[in-house]
Each structure stands twice: as structure tokens, then as C-alpha cells.
XYZ file of N, CA and C in Angstrom:
594
model
N 91.254 86.524 95.576
C 91.888 85.867 94.452
C 91.163 84.549 94.191
N 90.542 84.436 93.043
C 89.778 83.226 92.737
C 90.481 82.370 91.692
N 90.754 82.917 90.539
C 91.452 82.163 89.495
C 92.754 82.870 89.150
N 93.653 82.123 88.545
C 94.931 82.714 88.156
C 94.738 83.723 87.034
N 95.589 84.734 87.020
C 95.582 85.729 85.953
C 96.236 85.148 84.703
N 95.744 85.515 83.559
C 96.395 85.163 82.294
C 97.153 86.394 81.813
N 98.466 86.391 82.029
C 99.284 87.558 81.710
C 99.893 87.365 80.323
N 99.597 88.271 79.371
C 100.072 88.086 78.000
C 101.527 88.494 77.783
N 102.137 89.135 78.770
C 103.511 89.621 78.629
C 104.473 88.719 79.400
N 105.672 88.478 78.874
C 106.672 87.736 79.650
C 107.014 88.516 80.926
N 107.216 87.781 82.017
C 107.574 88.394 83.303
C 108.989 87.947 83.668
N 109.856 88.902 83.965
C 111.233 88.606 84.327
C 111.385 88.713 85.842
N 111.854 87.631 86.468
C 112.130 87.619 87.906
C 113.550 87.125 88.124
N 114.022 87.192 89.374
C 115.410 86.835 89.637
C 115.651 85.327 89.696
N 114.864 84.605 90.485
C 115.190 83.207 90.708
C 114.011 82.266 90.635
N 114.299 80.970 90.820
C 113.261 79.947 90.665
C 112.203 80.026 91.748
N 112.560 80.496 92.959
C 111.555 80.620 94.014
C 110.601 81.780 93.729
N 111.133 82.835 93.103
C 110.273 83.937 92.657
C 109.300 83.417 91.592
N 109.821 82.612 90.675
C 108.996 82.048 89.608
C 107.891 81.165 90.187
N 108.255 80.324 91.167
C 107.257 79.449 91.795
C 106.166 80.269 92.473
N 106.560 81.363 93.103
C 105.578 82.218 93.775
C 104.612 82.825 92.754
N 105.141 83.312 91.652
C 104.283 83.911 90.627
C 103.367 82.882 89.978
N 103.845 81.652 89.846
C 103.020 80.607 89.237
C 101.775 80.304 90.069
N 101.774 80.735 91.315
C 100.584 80.570 92.168
C 99.477 81.551 91.792
N 99.848 82.666 91.138
C 98.857 83.708 90.859
C 98.641 83.974 89.374
N 99.503 83.435 88.509
C 99.389 83.762 87.086
C 99.722 82.583 86.188
N 99.140 82.619 84.994
C 99.541 81.766 83.884
C 100.251 82.663 82.887
N 101.331 82.162 82.317
C 102.072 82.957 81.345
C 103.543 82.637 81.420
N 104.311 83.321 80.588
C 105.744 83.060 80.496
C 106.484 83.804 81.603
N 107.269 83.064 82.389
C 108.086 83.655 83.450
C 109.539 83.269 83.186
N 110.404 84.259 83.068
C 111.825 84.043 82.795
C 112.620 84.412 84.042
N 113.575 83.573 84.416
C 114.432 83.895 85.563
C 115.800 84.371 85.074
N 116.382 85.295 85.802
C 117.731 85.777 85.478
C 118.793 84.948 86.195
N 118.368 84.024 87.059
C 119.302 83.290 87.927
C 120.165 84.271 88.709
N 119.480 85.272 89.271
C 120.187 86.292 90.052
C 121.197 87.015 89.191
N 122.438 87.086 89.685
C 123.499 87.763 88.934
C 123.987 86.929 87.764
N 123.427 85.730 87.573
C 123.765 84.930 86.404
C 123.496 85.677 85.108
N 122.593 86.635 85.164
C 122.276 87.459 84.000
C 123.525 88.143 83.446
N 124.457 88.497 84.344
C 125.665 89.202 83.918
C 126.651 88.255 83.229
N 126.567 86.965 83.533
C 127.525 85.991 82.994
C 126.998 85.200 81.807
N 125.683 85.031 81.718
C 125.091 84.227 80.660
C 124.398 85.130 79.641
N 125.101 85.387 78.568
C 124.587 86.332 77.563
C 123.306 85.846 76.905
N 123.110 84.504 76.898
C 121.913 83.987 76.224
C 120.632 84.442 76.918
N 120.689 84.654 78.255
C 119.492 85.111 78.963
C 119.114 86.520 78.510
N 120.101 87.398 78.439
C 119.835 88.767 77.998
C 119.417 88.789 76.524
N 119.995 87.904 75.722
C 119.603 87.797 74.315
C 118.136 87.383 74.202
N 117.719 86.442 75.049
C 116.321 86.003 75.062
C 115.402 87.154 75.464
N 115.779 87.893 76.506
C 114.960 89.014 76.973
C 114.814 90.064 75.872
N 115.913 90.363 75.177
C 115.855 91.332 74.068
C 114.920 90.838 72.956
N 115.022 89.554 72.644
C 114.182 88.988 71.583
C 112.710 89.043 71.969
N 112.406 88.724 73.229
C 111.022 88.789 73.701
C 110.492 90.215 73.633
N 111.343 91.178 73.985
C 110.923 92.585 74.006
C 110.594 93.107 72.609
N 111.163 92.497 71.574
C 110.838 92.917 70.209
C 109.423 92.487 69.823
N 108.960 91.415 70.434
C 107.635 90.862 70.119
C 106.534 91.420 71.016
N 106.890 91.763 72.260
C 105.888 92.140 73.256
C 106.548 92.978 74.340
N 105.799 93.865 74.989
C 106.350 94.484 76.194
C 106.683 93.380 77.204
N 107.670 93.619 78.040
C 108.016 92.650 79.074
C 107.895 93.303 80.455
N 107.496 92.495 81.417
C 107.348 92.964 82.794
C 108.615 92.616 83.568
N 109.197 93.594 84.230
C 110.367 93.362 85.074
C 109.918 93.452 86.525
N 110.101 92.349 87.261
C 109.662 92.289 88.653
C 110.784 91.694 89.496
N 111.762 92.525 89.830
C 112.877 92.074 90.668
C 112.648 92.517 92.108
N 113.465 91.990 93.017
C 113.371 92.382 94.416
C 113.683 93.869 94.568
N 113.262 94.435 95.697
C 113.467 95.864 95.927
C 114.750 96.159 96.697
N 115.665 95.179 96.740
C 116.940 95.406 97.426
C 118.006 95.835 96.426
N 119.225 96.011 96.902
C 120.313 96.472 96.040
C 120.579 95.545 94.875
N 120.561 94.231 95.120
C 120.803 93.257 94.052
C 119.708 93.348 92.989
N 118.463 93.449 93.441
C 117.350 93.563 92.499
C 117.453 94.813 91.646
N 117.909 95.903 92.262
C 118.064 97.149 91.510
C 119.154 97.024 90.454
N 120.262 96.328 90.783
C 121.337 96.130 89.807
C 120.858 95.302 88.621
N 120.129 94.234 88.915
C 119.614 93.367 87.848
C 118.627 94.138 86.978
N 117.734 94.892 87.620
C 116.763 95.710 86.879
C 117.482 96.722 85.995
N 118.511 97.352 86.528
C 119.267 98.354 85.779
C 119.949 97.729 84.561
N 120.466 96.515 84.726
C 121.136 95.823 83.622
C 120.132 95.537 82.495
N 118.948 95.089 82.868
C 117.906 94.822 81.862
C 117.482 96.128 81.193
N 117.299 97.166 81.996
C 116.852 98.463 81.490
C 117.852 99.058 80.505
N 119.151 98.798 80.739
C 120.168 99.336 79.828
C 120.221 98.565 78.511
N 119.634 97.359 78.489
C 119.720 96.516 77.295
C 118.456 96.504 76.447
N 117.352 97.002 77.009
C 116.056 96.925 76.324
C 115.461 98.337 76.239
N 114.892 98.724 75.102
C 114.275 100.056 74.998
C 113.213 100.260 76.082
N 113.210 101.428 76.686
C 112.316 101.691 77.818
C 110.845 101.547 77.459
N 110.491 101.793 76.186
C 109.082 101.670 75.816
C 108.631 100.210 75.698
N 109.557 99.276 75.844
C 109.226 97.853 75.812
C 109.206 97.249 77.211
N 109.454 98.052 78.228
C 109.535 97.565 79.608
C 108.346 98.032 80.436
N 107.810 97.122 81.224
C 106.811 97.454 82.235
C 107.502 97.212 83.571
N 107.833 98.279 84.260
C 108.578 98.166 85.514
C 107.597 98.045 86.673
N 107.561 96.869 87.299
C 106.729 96.662 88.481
C 107.618 96.552 89.704
N 107.134 97.055 90.822
C 107.925 97.092 92.054
C 107.135 96.515 93.211
N 107.813 95.672 93.995
C 107.201 95.200 95.230
C 107.571 96.181 96.335
N 106.728 96.297 97.355
C 107.067 97.198 98.459
C 108.230 96.647 99.285
N 108.926 97.534 99.963
C 110.008 97.104 100.852
C 109.389 96.730 102.194
N 109.302 95.419 102.427
C 108.705 94.900 103.655
C 109.779 94.169 104.441
N 109.963 94.546 105.683
C 110.961 93.885 106.535
C 110.542 92.443 106.775
N 111.512 91.552 106.769
C 111.200 90.153 107.042
C 112.227 89.219 106.445
N 111.934 87.910 106.554
C 112.825 86.850 106.079
C 111.991 85.773 105.395
N 112.458 85.316 104.244
C 111.776 84.219 103.561
C 111.859 82.951 104.402
N 110.813 82.135 104.365
C 110.741 80.929 105.204
C 111.863 79.949 104.934
N 112.295 79.828 103.682
C 113.296 78.825 103.350
C 114.711 79.242 103.741
N 114.899 80.511 104.092
C 116.242 81.028 104.398
C 116.510 81.022 105.897
N 117.773 80.772 106.246
C 118.166 80.753 107.654
C 118.278 82.169 108.220
N 118.608 83.113 107.365
C 118.789 84.502 107.812
C 118.150 85.440 106.794
N 117.776 86.643 107.234
C 117.203 87.608 106.278
C 118.251 88.076 105.275
N 117.800 88.719 104.235
C 118.719 89.279 103.234
C 119.569 90.368 103.883
N 120.592 90.805 103.168
C 121.498 91.830 103.692
C 120.740 93.083 104.108
N 119.670 93.408 103.388
C 118.901 94.610 103.706
C 117.707 94.326 104.595
N 117.496 93.034 104.915
C 116.424 92.672 105.848
C 115.022 92.810 105.283
N 114.890 92.771 103.964
C 113.563 92.908 103.350
C 113.199 91.649 102.578
N 111.906 91.457 102.391
C 111.406 90.311 101.632
C 111.573 90.544 100.137
N 111.824 89.451 99.413
C 111.879 89.513 97.962
C 110.551 89.099 97.372
N 110.519 88.914 96.070
C 109.290 88.504 95.385
C 108.758 87.209 95.993
N 109.649 86.270 96.284
C 109.200 84.975 96.817
C 108.538 85.098 98.186
N 108.813 86.177 98.908
C 108.240 86.357 100.238
C 106.966 87.190 100.265
N 106.537 87.678 99.100
C 105.341 88.519 99.042
C 104.075 87.671 99.190
N 103.062 88.257 99.798
C 101.758 87.608 99.888
C 101.207 87.407 98.471
N 100.548 86.280 98.251
C 99.997 86.004 96.923
C 99.024 87.084 96.475
N 98.211 87.583 97.387
C 97.225 88.600 97.016
C 97.905 89.875 96.542
N 99.018 90.237 97.166
C 99.754 91.436 96.758
C 100.262 91.269 95.324
N 100.843 90.108 95.020
C 101.343 89.859 93.670
C 100.196 89.835 92.662
N 99.091 89.234 93.060
C 97.907 89.183 92.196
C 97.439 90.602 91.866
N 97.339 91.442 92.880
C 96.874 92.822 92.679
C 97.857 93.624 91.830
N 99.152 93.335 91.996
C 100.191 94.029 91.240
C 100.111 93.694 89.751
N 99.816 92.433 89.451
C 99.788 91.981 88.063
C 98.428 92.150 87.379
N 97.372 92.243 88.162
C 96.013 92.261 87.594
C 95.799 93.313 86.508
N 96.325 94.541 86.634
C 96.076 95.530 85.571
C 96.662 95.149 84.208
N 97.546 94.149 84.180
C 98.230 93.806 82.930
C 97.630 92.580 82.255
N 96.534 92.071 82.827
C 95.934 90.865 82.265
C 95.419 91.101 80.847
N 94.836 92.238 80.580
C 94.282 92.476 79.247
C 94.962 93.617 78.491
N 96.036 94.127 79.033
C 96.799 95.155 78.327
C 96.323 96.572 78.531
N 95.258 96.781 79.302
C 94.724 98.133 79.492
C 95.744 99.072 80.133
N 96.481 98.556 81.118
C 97.423 99.420 81.836
C 98.514 99.940 80.917
N 98.977 99.112 80.000
C 100.020 99.544 79.063
C 99.481 100.635 78.143
N 98.277 100.432 77.618
C 97.667 101.449 76.760
C 97.460 102.758 77.529
N 97.026 102.637 78.791
C 96.785 103.823 79.623
C 98.081 104.597 79.849
N 99.194 103.890 80.063
C 100.455 104.580 80.329
C 100.936 105.342 79.100
N 100.630 104.811 77.898
C 101.034 105.488 76.664
C 100.304 106.818 76.519
N 99.091 106.899 77.063
C 98.291 108.113 76.942
C 98.518 109.093 78.090
N 99.203 108.638 79.145
C 99.391 109.467 80.336
C 100.383 110.590 80.032
N 99.989 111.874 80.189
C 100.876 112.982 79.850
C 101.914 113.320 80.926
N 101.933 112.565 82.041
C 102.891 112.839 83.119
C 104.311 112.859 82.565
N 105.067 113.912 82.917
C 106.403 114.078 82.335
C 107.403 114.582 83.366
N 108.665 114.676 82.936
C 109.722 115.206 83.788
C 109.447 116.672 84.145
N 108.726 117.374 83.295
C 108.360 118.762 83.602
C 107.494 118.799 84.859
N 106.550 117.860 84.962
C 105.728 117.775 86.174
C 106.593 117.507 87.392
N 107.545 116.601 87.251
C 108.440 116.284 88.369
C 109.197 117.537 88.811
N 109.658 118.338 87.838
C 110.392 119.554 88.185
C 109.477 120.550 88.896
N 108.271 120.745 88.369
C 107.302 121.657 88.987
C 107.017 121.234 90.421
N 106.934 119.920 90.657
C 106.556 119.405 91.969
C 107.752 119.086 92.868
N 108.950 119.495 92.425
C 110.136 119.336 93.261
C 110.663 117.910 93.363
N 110.253 117.041 92.444
C 110.720 115.653 92.478
C 112.013 115.454 91.697
N 112.430 116.481 90.999
C 113.722 116.462 90.312
C 114.224 117.901 90.199
N 115.545 118.040 90.141
C 116.145 119.357 89.943
C 116.280 120.230 91.174
N 115.922 119.726 92.343
C 116.027 120.513 93.580
C 116.932 119.777 94.575
N 117.422 120.515 95.581
C 118.316 119.908 96.574
C 117.666 118.742 97.313
N 116.381 118.843 97.574
C 115.711 117.799 98.359
C 114.844 116.877 97.494
N 115.104 116.836 96.183
C 114.259 116.047 95.283
C 114.275 114.559 95.621
N 115.439 114.016 95.954
C 115.533 112.583 96.268
C 114.683 112.258 97.494
N 114.723 113.122 98.501
C 113.923 112.901 99.713
C 112.436 113.002 99.398
N 112.072 113.931 98.522
C 110.659 114.072 98.129
C 110.186 112.842 97.348
N 111.050 112.324 96.465
C 110.685 111.096 95.729
C 110.509 109.930 96.699
N 111.429 109.827 97.665
C 111.329 108.737 98.651
C 110.033 108.836 99.449
N 109.664 110.046 99.841
C 108.418 110.230 100.598
C 107.211 109.826 99.760
N 107.218 110.200 98.490
C 106.129 109.817 97.593
C 106.081 108.299 97.431
N 107.261 107.683 97.263
C 107.326 106.221 97.128
C 106.739 105.537 98.355
N 107.110 105.997 99.534
C 106.582 105.399 100.771
C 105.057 105.515 100.828
N 104.544 106.637 100.375
C 103.102 106.878 100.482
C 102.281 105.961 99.582
N 102.897 105.439 98.511
C 102.135 104.586 97.588
C 102.689 103.166 97.500
N 103.610 102.815 98.422
C 104.095 101.436 98.497
C 105.163 101.059 97.495
N 105.887 102.035 96.962
C 107.005 101.741 96.078
C 108.296 101.765 96.885
N 109.348 101.082 96.415
C 110.609 101.098 97.158
C 111.272 102.473 97.100
N 111.908 102.864 98.183
C 112.631 104.137 98.201
C 113.913 103.995 97.386
N 114.497 105.128 97.036
C 115.747 105.121 96.287
C 115.573 105.047 94.782
N 114.338 105.205 94.305
C 114.110 105.151 92.860
C 114.633 106.408 92.182
N 115.212 106.244 91.005
C 115.621 107.411 90.228
C 114.368 108.112 89.711
N 114.535 109.328 89.257
C 113.377 110.057 88.741
C 112.811 109.363 87.503
N 113.678 108.799 86.643
C 113.189 108.102 85.444
C 112.390 106.856 85.816
N 112.892 106.097 86.790
C 112.192 104.880 87.213
C 110.849 105.223 87.849
N 110.842 106.251 88.678
C 109.588 106.650 89.334
C 108.587 107.163 88.305
N 109.049 107.927 87.349
C 108.157 108.440 86.300
C 107.503 107.284 85.537
N 108.306 106.289 85.150
C 107.765 105.139 84.416
C 106.743 104.393 85.262
N 107.040 104.231 86.552
C 106.117 103.515 87.438
C 104.812 104.284 87.610
N 104.897 105.582 87.839
C 103.693 106.380 88.063
C 102.815 106.449 86.816
N 103.428 106.474 85.644
C 102.629 106.513 84.402
C 101.804 105.246 84.247
N 102.293 104.141 84.816
C 101.545 102.882 84.775
C 100.537 102.775 85.908
N 100.914 103.302 87.078
C 100.113 103.073 88.281
C 98.945 104.026 88.464
N 99.055 105.229 87.934
C 97.985 106.195 88.209
C 97.725 107.098 87.009
N 96.561 107.679 87.006
C 96.231 108.658 85.976
C 96.930 109.980 86.311
N 96.909 110.882 85.374
C 97.521 112.195 85.615
C 96.811 112.906 86.760
N 95.504 112.794 86.797
C 94.733 113.437 87.865
C 95.079 112.837 89.232
N 95.258 111.528 89.268
C 95.647 110.882 90.533
C 97.037 111.321 90.969
N 97.947 111.502 90.008
C 99.281 112.010 90.335
C 99.192 113.400 90.947
N 98.407 114.281 90.323
C 98.273 115.646 90.849
C 97.748 115.626 92.277
N 96.807 114.728 92.561
C 96.272 114.611 93.920
C 97.352 114.119 94.884
N 98.196 113.204 94.435
C 99.267 112.671 95.282
C 100.237 113.760 95.706
N 100.568 114.651 94.771
C 101.553 115.702 95.076
C 100.903 116.982 95.588
N 99.572 116.975 95.655
C 98.865 118.138 96.197
C 98.860 119.333 95.283
N 98.827 119.088 93.972
C 98.794 120.202 93.020
C 97.417 120.278 92.384
N 96.887 121.478 92.290
C 95.574 121.701 91.666
C 95.701 121.515 90.159
N 94.701 120.876 89.564
C 94.707 120.741 88.108
C 94.335 122.075 87.489
N 95.097 122.444 86.462
C 94.854 123.753 85.813
C 93.716 123.662 84.819
């Protein structure tokens, strides 16, 4: 990591420590939800909706239960084609400023290594990743063919795939589909699930 990334899209994080961490690796607009304050302060959600009309927005919440609730609230309020869902890996640990680890014992955005955050955001510096995801033909049909949805063990298969590529477990099929369309090409997806390209 040499210079900060110039990210053209607003980035939504949970709190001020997450924002401070991101400011170490990027220049650009960072909006905080003040944790669950998002549920009580309608102006924050109004701002996020307004930003999404002008530009895609990046959602980067923690990978714990609270982060998932906040992400879900944003996702229900903003059209999915205006959201770039980024996920940090679930890493066991405790943030330095806290006396005890989180309820789930994992690090949040503020506890991530700067290089990891830099690498996570780098594809979005010039908008290529967003354009690539629009062209990616990966669909729910692929998920069904590969047993990631519609089968008794689909949730376990999604979790195994998430672990293999550093995404948090417990993702819904829609969330995983959106993430994979951004993170990999269709050919890379086929290689991940071990399916031959036709």
C-alpha cells in the first residue's frame, strides 16, 4: 500500500472508528450509521437513499449479527442495483480500544488490517468492478445447478464456499450472488464450484 485509494462511491460503515480506519486507506465520502442509530435517525437513511440515486454506494458493515442487521436495513431501503456489498472476513479477535471482544468474538471493520481493507476497496477505485458485475451472467440458476440454493444442504454449501474465499458465513443466497458477481468472473465462479464450462 503506497498511496490512498480515491474511491468515487460513498462508503457506508457502522461507526466513527470504522470511518477512521478507512480514512487510512482511502479518500472519499464515508458515512456512518452510528450503529443501530440508523434505525432511530431517519435522516441518515434519507441521506443514503439520496446518495444512491446519484451513485452506487458501498456497504461495508461488520460481519457479526449487528452488522448483518444494519446491512439488511440498508438493503431493504435502497434498490439492489445501487448497492455494492463488500464483506470483511470473520476473524477472531478483539479491537485494541475495547476491554472485551464482541459478542461473537470477531473483529469489525476497525480491527481489520489496513492492507486487507485496501485490497477490498481497490477494485472500486475506477469503477471497473461495478461495470464487470453488470456484465457477469452468474445467476440463481447457477446456484441451483451447483446446489447453493434449493437443496437441503444449500446453506452448508454456501457457508463452505464463503469460507474458501474469505466471506462471512451465514450469507443468504441473494447476498452471496451479489458478492460473487462483484468478486469474480463467471469462469472463476465455475472453477470455485468445480463445474466444467459448457
